[in-house]
Each structure stands twice: as structure tokens, then as C-alpha cells.
PDB file of C-alpha atoms in Angstrom:
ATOM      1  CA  UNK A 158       0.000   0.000   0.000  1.00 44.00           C
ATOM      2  CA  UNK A 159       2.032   3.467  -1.123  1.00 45.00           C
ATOM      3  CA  UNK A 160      -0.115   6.074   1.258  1.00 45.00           C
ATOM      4  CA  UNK A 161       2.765   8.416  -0.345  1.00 48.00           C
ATOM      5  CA  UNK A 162       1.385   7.736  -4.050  1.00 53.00           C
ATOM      6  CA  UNK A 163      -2.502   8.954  -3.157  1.00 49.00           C
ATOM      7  CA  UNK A 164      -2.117  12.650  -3.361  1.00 56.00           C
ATOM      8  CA  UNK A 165      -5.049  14.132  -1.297  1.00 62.00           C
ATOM      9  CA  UNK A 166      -6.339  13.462   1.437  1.00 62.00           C
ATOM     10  CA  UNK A 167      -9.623  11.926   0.100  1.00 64.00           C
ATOM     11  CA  UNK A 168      -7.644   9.571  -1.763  1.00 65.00           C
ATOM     12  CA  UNK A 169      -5.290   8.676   0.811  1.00 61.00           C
ATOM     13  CA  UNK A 170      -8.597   8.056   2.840  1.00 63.00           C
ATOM     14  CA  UNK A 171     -10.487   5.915   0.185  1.00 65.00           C
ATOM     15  CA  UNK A 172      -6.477   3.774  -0.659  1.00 64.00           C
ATOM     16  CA  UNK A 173      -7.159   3.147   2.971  1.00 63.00           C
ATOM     17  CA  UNK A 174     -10.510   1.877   3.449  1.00 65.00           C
ATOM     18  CA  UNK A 175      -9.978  -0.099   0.165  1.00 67.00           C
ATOM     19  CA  UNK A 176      -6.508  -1.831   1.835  1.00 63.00           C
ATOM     20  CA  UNK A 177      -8.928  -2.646   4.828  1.00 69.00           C
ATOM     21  CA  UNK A 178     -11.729  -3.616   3.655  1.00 69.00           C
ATOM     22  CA  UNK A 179     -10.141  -5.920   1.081  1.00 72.00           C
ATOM     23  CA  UNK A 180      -7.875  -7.790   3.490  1.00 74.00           C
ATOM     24  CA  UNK A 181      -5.107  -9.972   1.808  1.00 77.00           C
ATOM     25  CA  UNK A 182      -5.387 -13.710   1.866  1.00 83.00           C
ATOM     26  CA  UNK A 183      -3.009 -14.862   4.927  1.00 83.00           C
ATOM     27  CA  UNK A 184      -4.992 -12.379   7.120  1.00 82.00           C
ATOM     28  CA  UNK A 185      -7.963 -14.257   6.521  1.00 84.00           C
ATOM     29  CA  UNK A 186      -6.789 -17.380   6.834  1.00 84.00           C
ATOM     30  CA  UNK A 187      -5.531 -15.772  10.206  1.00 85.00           C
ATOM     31  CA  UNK A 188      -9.065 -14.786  11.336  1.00 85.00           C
ATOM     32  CA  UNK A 189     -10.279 -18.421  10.229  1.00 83.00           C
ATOM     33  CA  UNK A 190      -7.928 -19.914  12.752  1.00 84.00           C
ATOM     34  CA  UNK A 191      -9.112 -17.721  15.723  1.00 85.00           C
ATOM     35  CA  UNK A 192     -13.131 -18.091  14.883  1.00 81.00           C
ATOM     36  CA  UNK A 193     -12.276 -21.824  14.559  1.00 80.00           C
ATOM     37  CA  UNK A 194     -10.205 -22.180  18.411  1.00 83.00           C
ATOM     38  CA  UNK A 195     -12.389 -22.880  21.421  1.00 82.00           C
ATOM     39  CA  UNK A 196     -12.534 -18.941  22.652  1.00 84.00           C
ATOM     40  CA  UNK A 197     -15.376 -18.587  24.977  1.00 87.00           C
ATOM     41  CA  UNK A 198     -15.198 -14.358  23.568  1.00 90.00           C
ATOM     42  CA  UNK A 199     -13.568 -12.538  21.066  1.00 89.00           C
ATOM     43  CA  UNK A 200     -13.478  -8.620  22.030  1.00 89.00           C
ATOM     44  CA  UNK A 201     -12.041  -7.386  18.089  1.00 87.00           C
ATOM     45  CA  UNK A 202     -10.647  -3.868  18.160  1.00 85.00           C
ATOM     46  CA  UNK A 203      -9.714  -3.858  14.236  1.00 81.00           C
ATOM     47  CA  UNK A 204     -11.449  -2.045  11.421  1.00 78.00           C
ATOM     48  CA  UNK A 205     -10.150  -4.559   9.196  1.00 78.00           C
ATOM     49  CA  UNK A 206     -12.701  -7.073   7.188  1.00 79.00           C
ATOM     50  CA  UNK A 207     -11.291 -10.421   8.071  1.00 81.00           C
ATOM     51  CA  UNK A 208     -13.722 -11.591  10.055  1.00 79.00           C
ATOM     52  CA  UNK A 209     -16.512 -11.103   7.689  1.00 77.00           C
ATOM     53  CA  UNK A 210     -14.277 -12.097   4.817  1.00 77.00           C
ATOM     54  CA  UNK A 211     -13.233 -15.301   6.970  1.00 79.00           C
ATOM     55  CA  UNK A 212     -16.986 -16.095   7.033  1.00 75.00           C
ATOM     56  CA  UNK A 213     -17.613 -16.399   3.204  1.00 71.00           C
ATOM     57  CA  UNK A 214     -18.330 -20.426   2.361  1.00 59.00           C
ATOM     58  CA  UNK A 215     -17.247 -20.846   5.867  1.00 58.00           C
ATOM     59  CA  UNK A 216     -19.269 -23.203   8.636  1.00 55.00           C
ATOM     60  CA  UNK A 217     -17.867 -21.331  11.308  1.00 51.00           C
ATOM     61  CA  UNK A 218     -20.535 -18.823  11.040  1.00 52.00           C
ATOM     62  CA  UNK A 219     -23.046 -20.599  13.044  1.00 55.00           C
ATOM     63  CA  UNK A 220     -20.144 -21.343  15.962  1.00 70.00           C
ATOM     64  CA  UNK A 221     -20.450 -18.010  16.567  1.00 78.00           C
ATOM     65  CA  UNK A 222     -22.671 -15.023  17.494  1.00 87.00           C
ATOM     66  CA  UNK A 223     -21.029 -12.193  16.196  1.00 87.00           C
ATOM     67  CA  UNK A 224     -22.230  -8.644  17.580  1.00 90.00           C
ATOM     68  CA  UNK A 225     -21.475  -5.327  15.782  1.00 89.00           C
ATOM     69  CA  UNK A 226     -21.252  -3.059  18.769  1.00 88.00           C
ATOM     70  CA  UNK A 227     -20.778   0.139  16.807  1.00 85.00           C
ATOM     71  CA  UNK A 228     -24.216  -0.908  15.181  1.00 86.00           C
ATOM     72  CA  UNK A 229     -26.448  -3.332  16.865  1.00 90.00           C
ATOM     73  CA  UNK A 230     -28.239  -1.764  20.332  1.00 91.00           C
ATOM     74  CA  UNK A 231     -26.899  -3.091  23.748  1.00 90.00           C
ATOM     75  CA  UNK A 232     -28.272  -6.080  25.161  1.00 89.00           C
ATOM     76  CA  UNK A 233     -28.093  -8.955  27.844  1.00 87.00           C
ATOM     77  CA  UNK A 234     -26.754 -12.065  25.551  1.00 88.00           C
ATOM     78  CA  UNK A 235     -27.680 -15.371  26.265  1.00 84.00           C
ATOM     79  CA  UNK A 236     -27.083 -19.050  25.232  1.00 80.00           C
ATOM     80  CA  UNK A 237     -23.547 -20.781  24.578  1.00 81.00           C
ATOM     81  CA  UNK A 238     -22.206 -20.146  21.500  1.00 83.00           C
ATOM     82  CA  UNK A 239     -19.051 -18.236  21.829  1.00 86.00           C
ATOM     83  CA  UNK A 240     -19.222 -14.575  20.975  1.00 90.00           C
ATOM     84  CA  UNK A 241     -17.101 -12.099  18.883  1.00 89.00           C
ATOM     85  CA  UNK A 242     -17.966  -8.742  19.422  1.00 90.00           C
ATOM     86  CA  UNK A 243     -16.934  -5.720  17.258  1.00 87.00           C
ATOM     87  CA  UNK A 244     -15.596  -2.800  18.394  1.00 86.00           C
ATOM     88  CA  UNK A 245     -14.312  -0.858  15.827  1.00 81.00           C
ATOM     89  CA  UNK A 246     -16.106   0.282  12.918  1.00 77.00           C
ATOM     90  CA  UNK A 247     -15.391  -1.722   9.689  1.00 75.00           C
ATOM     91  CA  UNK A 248     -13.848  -0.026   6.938  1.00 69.00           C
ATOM     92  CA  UNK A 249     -15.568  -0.172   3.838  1.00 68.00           C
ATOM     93  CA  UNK A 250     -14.314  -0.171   0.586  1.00 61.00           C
ATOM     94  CA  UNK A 251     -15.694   3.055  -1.097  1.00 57.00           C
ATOM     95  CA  UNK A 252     -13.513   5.128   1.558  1.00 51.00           C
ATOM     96  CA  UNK A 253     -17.043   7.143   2.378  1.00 48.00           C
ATOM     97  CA  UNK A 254     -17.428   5.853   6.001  1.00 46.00           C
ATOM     98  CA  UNK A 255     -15.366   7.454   8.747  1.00 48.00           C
ATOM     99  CA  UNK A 256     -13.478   5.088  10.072  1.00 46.00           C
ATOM    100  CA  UNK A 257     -13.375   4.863  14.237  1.00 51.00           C
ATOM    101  CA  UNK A 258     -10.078   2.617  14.900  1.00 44.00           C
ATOM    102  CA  UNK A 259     -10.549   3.113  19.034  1.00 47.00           C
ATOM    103  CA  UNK A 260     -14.116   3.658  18.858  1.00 47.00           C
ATOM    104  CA  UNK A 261     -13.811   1.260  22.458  1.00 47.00           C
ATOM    105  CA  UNK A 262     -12.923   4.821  24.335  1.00 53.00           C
ATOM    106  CA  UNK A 263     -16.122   6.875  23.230  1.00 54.00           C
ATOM    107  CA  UNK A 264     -17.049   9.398  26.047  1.00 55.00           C
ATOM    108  CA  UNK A 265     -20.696   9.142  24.748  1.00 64.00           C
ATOM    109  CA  UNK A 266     -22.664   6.665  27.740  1.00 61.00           C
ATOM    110  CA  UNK A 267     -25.083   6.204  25.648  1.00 65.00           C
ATOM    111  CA  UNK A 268     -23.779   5.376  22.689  1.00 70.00           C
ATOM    112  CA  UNK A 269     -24.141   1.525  21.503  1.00 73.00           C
ATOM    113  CA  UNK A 270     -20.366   0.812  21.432  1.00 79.00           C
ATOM    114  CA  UNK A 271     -19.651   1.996  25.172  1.00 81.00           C
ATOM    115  CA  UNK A 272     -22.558  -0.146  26.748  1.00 85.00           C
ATOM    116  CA  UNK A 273     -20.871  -3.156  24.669  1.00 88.00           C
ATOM    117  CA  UNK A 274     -17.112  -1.673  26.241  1.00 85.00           C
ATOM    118  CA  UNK A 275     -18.297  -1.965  29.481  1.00 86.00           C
ATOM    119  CA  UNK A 276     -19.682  -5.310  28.735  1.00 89.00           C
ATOM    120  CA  UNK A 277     -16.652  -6.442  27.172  1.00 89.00           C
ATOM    121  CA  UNK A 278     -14.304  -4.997  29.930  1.00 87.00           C
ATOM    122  CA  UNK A 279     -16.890  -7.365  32.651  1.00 88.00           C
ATOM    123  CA  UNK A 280     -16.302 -10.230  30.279  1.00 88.00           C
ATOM    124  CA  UNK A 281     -12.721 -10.153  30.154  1.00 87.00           C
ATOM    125  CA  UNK A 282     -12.605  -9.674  34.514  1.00 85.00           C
ATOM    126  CA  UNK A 283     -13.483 -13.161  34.663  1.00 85.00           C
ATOM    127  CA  UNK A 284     -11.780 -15.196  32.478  1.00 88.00           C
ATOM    128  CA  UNK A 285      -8.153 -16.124  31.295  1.00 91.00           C
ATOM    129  CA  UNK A 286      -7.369 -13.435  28.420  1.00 93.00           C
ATOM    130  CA  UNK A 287      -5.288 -13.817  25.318  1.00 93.00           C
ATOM    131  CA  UNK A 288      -4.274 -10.098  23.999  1.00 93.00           C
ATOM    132  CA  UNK A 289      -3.438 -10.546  19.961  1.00 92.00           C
ATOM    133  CA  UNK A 290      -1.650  -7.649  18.390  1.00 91.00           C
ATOM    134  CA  UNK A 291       1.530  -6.449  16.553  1.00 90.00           C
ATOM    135  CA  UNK A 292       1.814  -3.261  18.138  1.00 89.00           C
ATOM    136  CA  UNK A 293       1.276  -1.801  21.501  1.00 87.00           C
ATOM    137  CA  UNK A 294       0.398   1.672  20.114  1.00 82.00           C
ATOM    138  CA  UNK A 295      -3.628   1.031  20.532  1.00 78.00           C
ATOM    139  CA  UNK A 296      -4.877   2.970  23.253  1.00 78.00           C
ATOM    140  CA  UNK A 297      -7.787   0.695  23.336  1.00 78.00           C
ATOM    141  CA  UNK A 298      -5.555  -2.171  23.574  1.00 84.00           C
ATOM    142  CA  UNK A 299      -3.448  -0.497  26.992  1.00 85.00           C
ATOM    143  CA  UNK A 300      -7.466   0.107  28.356  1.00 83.00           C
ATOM    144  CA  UNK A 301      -8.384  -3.616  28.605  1.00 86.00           C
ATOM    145  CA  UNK A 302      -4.403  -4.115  30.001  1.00 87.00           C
ATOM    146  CA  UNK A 303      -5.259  -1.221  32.527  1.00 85.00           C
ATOM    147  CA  UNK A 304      -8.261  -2.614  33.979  1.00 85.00           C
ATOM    148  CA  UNK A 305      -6.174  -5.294  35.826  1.00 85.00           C
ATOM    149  CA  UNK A 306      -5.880  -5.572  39.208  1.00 80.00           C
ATOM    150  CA  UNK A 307      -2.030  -3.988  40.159  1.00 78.00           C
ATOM    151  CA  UNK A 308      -2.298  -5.871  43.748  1.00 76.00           C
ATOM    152  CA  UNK A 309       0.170  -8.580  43.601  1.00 69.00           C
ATOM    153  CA  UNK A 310      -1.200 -10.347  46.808  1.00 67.00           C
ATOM    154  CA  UNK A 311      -4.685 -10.289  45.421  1.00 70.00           C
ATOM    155  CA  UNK A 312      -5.306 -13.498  42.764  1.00 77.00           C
ATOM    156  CA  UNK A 313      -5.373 -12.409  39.734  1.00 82.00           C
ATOM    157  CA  UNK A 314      -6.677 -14.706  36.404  1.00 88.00           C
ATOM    158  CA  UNK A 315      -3.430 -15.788  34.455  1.00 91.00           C
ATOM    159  CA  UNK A 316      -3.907 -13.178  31.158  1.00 93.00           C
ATOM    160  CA  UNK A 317      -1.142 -13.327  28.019  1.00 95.00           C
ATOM    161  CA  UNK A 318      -0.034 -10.487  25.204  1.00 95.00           C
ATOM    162  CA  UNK A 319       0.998 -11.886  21.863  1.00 95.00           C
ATOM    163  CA  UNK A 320       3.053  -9.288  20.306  1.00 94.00           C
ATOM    164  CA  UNK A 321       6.691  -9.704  17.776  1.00 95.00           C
ATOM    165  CA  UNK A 322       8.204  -6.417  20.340  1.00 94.00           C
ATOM    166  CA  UNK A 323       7.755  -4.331  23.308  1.00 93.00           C
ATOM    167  CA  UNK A 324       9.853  -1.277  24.299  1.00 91.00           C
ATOM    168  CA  UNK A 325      11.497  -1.652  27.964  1.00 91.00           C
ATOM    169  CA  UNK A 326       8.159   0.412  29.795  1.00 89.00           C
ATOM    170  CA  UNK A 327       5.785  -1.730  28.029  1.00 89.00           C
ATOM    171  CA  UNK A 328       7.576  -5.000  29.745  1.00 90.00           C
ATOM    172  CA  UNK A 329       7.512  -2.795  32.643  1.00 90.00           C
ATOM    173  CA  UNK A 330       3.836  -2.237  32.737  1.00 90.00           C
ATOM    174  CA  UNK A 331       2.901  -5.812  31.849  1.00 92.00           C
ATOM    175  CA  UNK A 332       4.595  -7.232  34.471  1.00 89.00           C
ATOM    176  CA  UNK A 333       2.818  -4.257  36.975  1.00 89.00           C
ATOM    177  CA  UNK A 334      -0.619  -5.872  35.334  1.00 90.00           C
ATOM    178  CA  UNK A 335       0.442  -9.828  35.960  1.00 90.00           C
ATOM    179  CA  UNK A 336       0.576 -10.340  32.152  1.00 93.00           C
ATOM    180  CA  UNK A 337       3.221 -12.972  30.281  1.00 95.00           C
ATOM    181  CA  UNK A 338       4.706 -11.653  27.091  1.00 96.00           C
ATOM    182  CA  UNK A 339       4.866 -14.065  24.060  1.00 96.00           C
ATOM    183  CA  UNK A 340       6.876 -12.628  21.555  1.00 96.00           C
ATOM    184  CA  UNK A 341       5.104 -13.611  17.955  1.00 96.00           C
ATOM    185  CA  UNK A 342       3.552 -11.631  15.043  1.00 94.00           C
ATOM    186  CA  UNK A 343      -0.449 -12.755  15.592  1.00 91.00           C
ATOM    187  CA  UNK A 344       0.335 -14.719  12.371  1.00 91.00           C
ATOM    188  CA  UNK A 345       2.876 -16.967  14.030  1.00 93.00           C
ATOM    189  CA  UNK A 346       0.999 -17.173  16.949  1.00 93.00           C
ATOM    190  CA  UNK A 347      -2.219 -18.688  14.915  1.00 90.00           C
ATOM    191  CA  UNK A 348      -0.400 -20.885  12.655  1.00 89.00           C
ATOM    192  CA  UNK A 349       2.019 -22.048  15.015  1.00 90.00           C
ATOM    193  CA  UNK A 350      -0.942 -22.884  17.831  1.00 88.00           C
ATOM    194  CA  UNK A 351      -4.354 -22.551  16.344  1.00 85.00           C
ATOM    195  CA  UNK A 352      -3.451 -25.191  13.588  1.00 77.00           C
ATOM    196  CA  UNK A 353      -7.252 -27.009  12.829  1.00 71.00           C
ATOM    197  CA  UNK A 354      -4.981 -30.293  13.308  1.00 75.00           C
ATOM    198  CA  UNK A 355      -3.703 -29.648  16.986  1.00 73.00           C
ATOM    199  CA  UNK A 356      -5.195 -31.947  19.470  1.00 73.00           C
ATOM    200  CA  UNK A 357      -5.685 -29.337  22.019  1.00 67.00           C
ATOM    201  CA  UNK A 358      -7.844 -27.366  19.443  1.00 64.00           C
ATOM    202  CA  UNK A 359     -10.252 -30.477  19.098  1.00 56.00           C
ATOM    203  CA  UNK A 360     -10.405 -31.191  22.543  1.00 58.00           C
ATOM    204  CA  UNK A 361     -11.178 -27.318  23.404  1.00 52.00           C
ATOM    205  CA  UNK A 362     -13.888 -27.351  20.914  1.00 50.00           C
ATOM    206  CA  UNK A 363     -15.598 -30.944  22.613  1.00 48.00           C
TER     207      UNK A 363
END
């Protein structure tokens, strides 16, 4: 993608939103590997189109409820299929929509897409977390890190960051918030441990 090449801002906008909304080929077979792991949520903080991309032909689309939370009006879910909830807008490919990348930090409480932040931010209290990324420069990302409890005495639920580097305060602060660094691209990560032919995967999904 050659941002430089685009020449004005609306083209630089809509060179974008077509890069995103088109996603290549290994990121979808990315987003195929994490739908099709035994997560009991999926809080996704990416404008990117993977996910519905992933979906096309696929029979993972009934394994999961999938919630656009910059769209679809808060509410109490129930049953047991494992959700994935979006928080980011996603891009589209005319480059018309305005894209919101850390729409998880609107100030608006009554907007749909903080009732579903505070709803993911309960979810993620209470389980084991997995944090996927390939750079720590989200701010939405270092808001779900924040929310953990700094009290070493207290027990805290074991939590992990994926990510291929981390600058010396960023180890710092993980290790503040009780989280283990593994050092991978997400890529790695998902073909290296959410391989459809890796026993644990199966049993997970039993």
C-alpha cells in the first residue's frame, strides 16, 4: 500500500478503506484460525474485514454469534455459543465511512459501542485473556491491560499479550498488570498454535 502515491487526502482516505476492507489472503486465513479455536469471547478492536471475509463459504458462522457493537443496540446475551464482538467500525471499501479505529474509548454513555465496552471490559474480569496484536500503540488495547488488578497479593486470572516487540516500559507495565509476554507476530501465533490439526484445538472445541 504506497499512502505516499494517493495525493489528497480523500484519496489517501479511500487507498485506505480499500486496503482494509479488502484484506489480503493470509490475514484471513488468520481470522479463520481464531473463529475456529475454542474462545469462549472474542473482544475485536480492528477495522479490518477479516472476520466477515473469513466467514464467506465458511461453517464457522453458526459457531459463533457475532455482535457489531458500533451498530447493533446493547443487550443482555444469552445461550452458549461463543461470541465475537466488534468494536471498531469496519472499513468499507468506497472510503465514504469514517473510520473509528478506538471507537472502544467513546465518552458518549449512551452510545451503543460503550454499553458493549463496558460489557466487554466485565467479560474479560473473569476469564483467562489472550491479547493478539503487533503493536502496543492502541490505546484501546493499553485500556483492557489497565483494567487489571495492580495488587500482587490479590489473585489475579493468568492473562497473556501476543506481540513480535515491546519497548522496555511496556515489559515494565505488563509485568505491573500480571501479564506474560509471548513474543510472535499474531500470524505466528495462529499458525504455530491454532493449527485445525492440533489436538488441544479439538479437545477445546468438545
Amino acid at each position: 500500500m504506497r499512502i505516499a502515491d494517493a495525493g489528497s487526502p480523500g484519496a489517501t482516505r479511500a487507498l485506505v478503506s480499500e486496503y482494509l476492507s479488502n484484506p489480503g489472503e493470509g490475514l484471513i486465513n488468520d481470522m479463520r484460525r481464531l473463529v475456529s479455536a475454542p474462545w469462549s469471547s472474542m473482544i475485536y478492536l480492528s477495522p479490518l474485514a477479516d472476520y466477515e471475509k473469513a466467514l464467506e463459504g465458511s461453517a464457522n458462522e453458526t459457531r459463533c454469534r457475532y455482535v457489531d457493537g458500533t451498530k447493533d443496540p446493547f443487550r443482555l446475551l444469552t445461550g452458549d455459543l461463543p461470541l465475537l464482538l466488534r468494536l471498531a467500525s469496519r472499513a468499507k471499501s468506497s472510503g465514504s465511512a469514517r473510520l473509528k479505529v478506538n471507537p472502544a474509548l467513546d465518552p458518549d454513555p449512551s452510545s451503543h459501542v460503550s454499553n458493549w465496552h463496558r460489557y466487554s471490559r466485565q467479560l474479560l474480569a473473569r476469564s483467562p485473556v489472550l491479547y493478539l496484536t503487533d503493536s502496543m500503540r492502541s490505546l484501546a488495547t493499553w485500556t483492557y491491560l489497565s483494567d487489571r488488578d495492580t495488587t500482587r497479593k490479590a489473585p489475579r486470572l493468568p492473562a497473556f499479550l501476543v506481540c513480535p516487540q515491546l519497548d522496555p516500559q511496556h515489559k515494565a507495565a505488563l509485568d505491573l498488570y500480571g501479564v506474560q509476554w509471548i513474543e510472535s507476530t499474531v500470524a505466528q501465533f495462529t499458525k504455530t498454535y491454532l493449527s485445525s490439526n492440533r489436538e488441544e484445538i479439538h479437545q477445546g472445541l468438545k
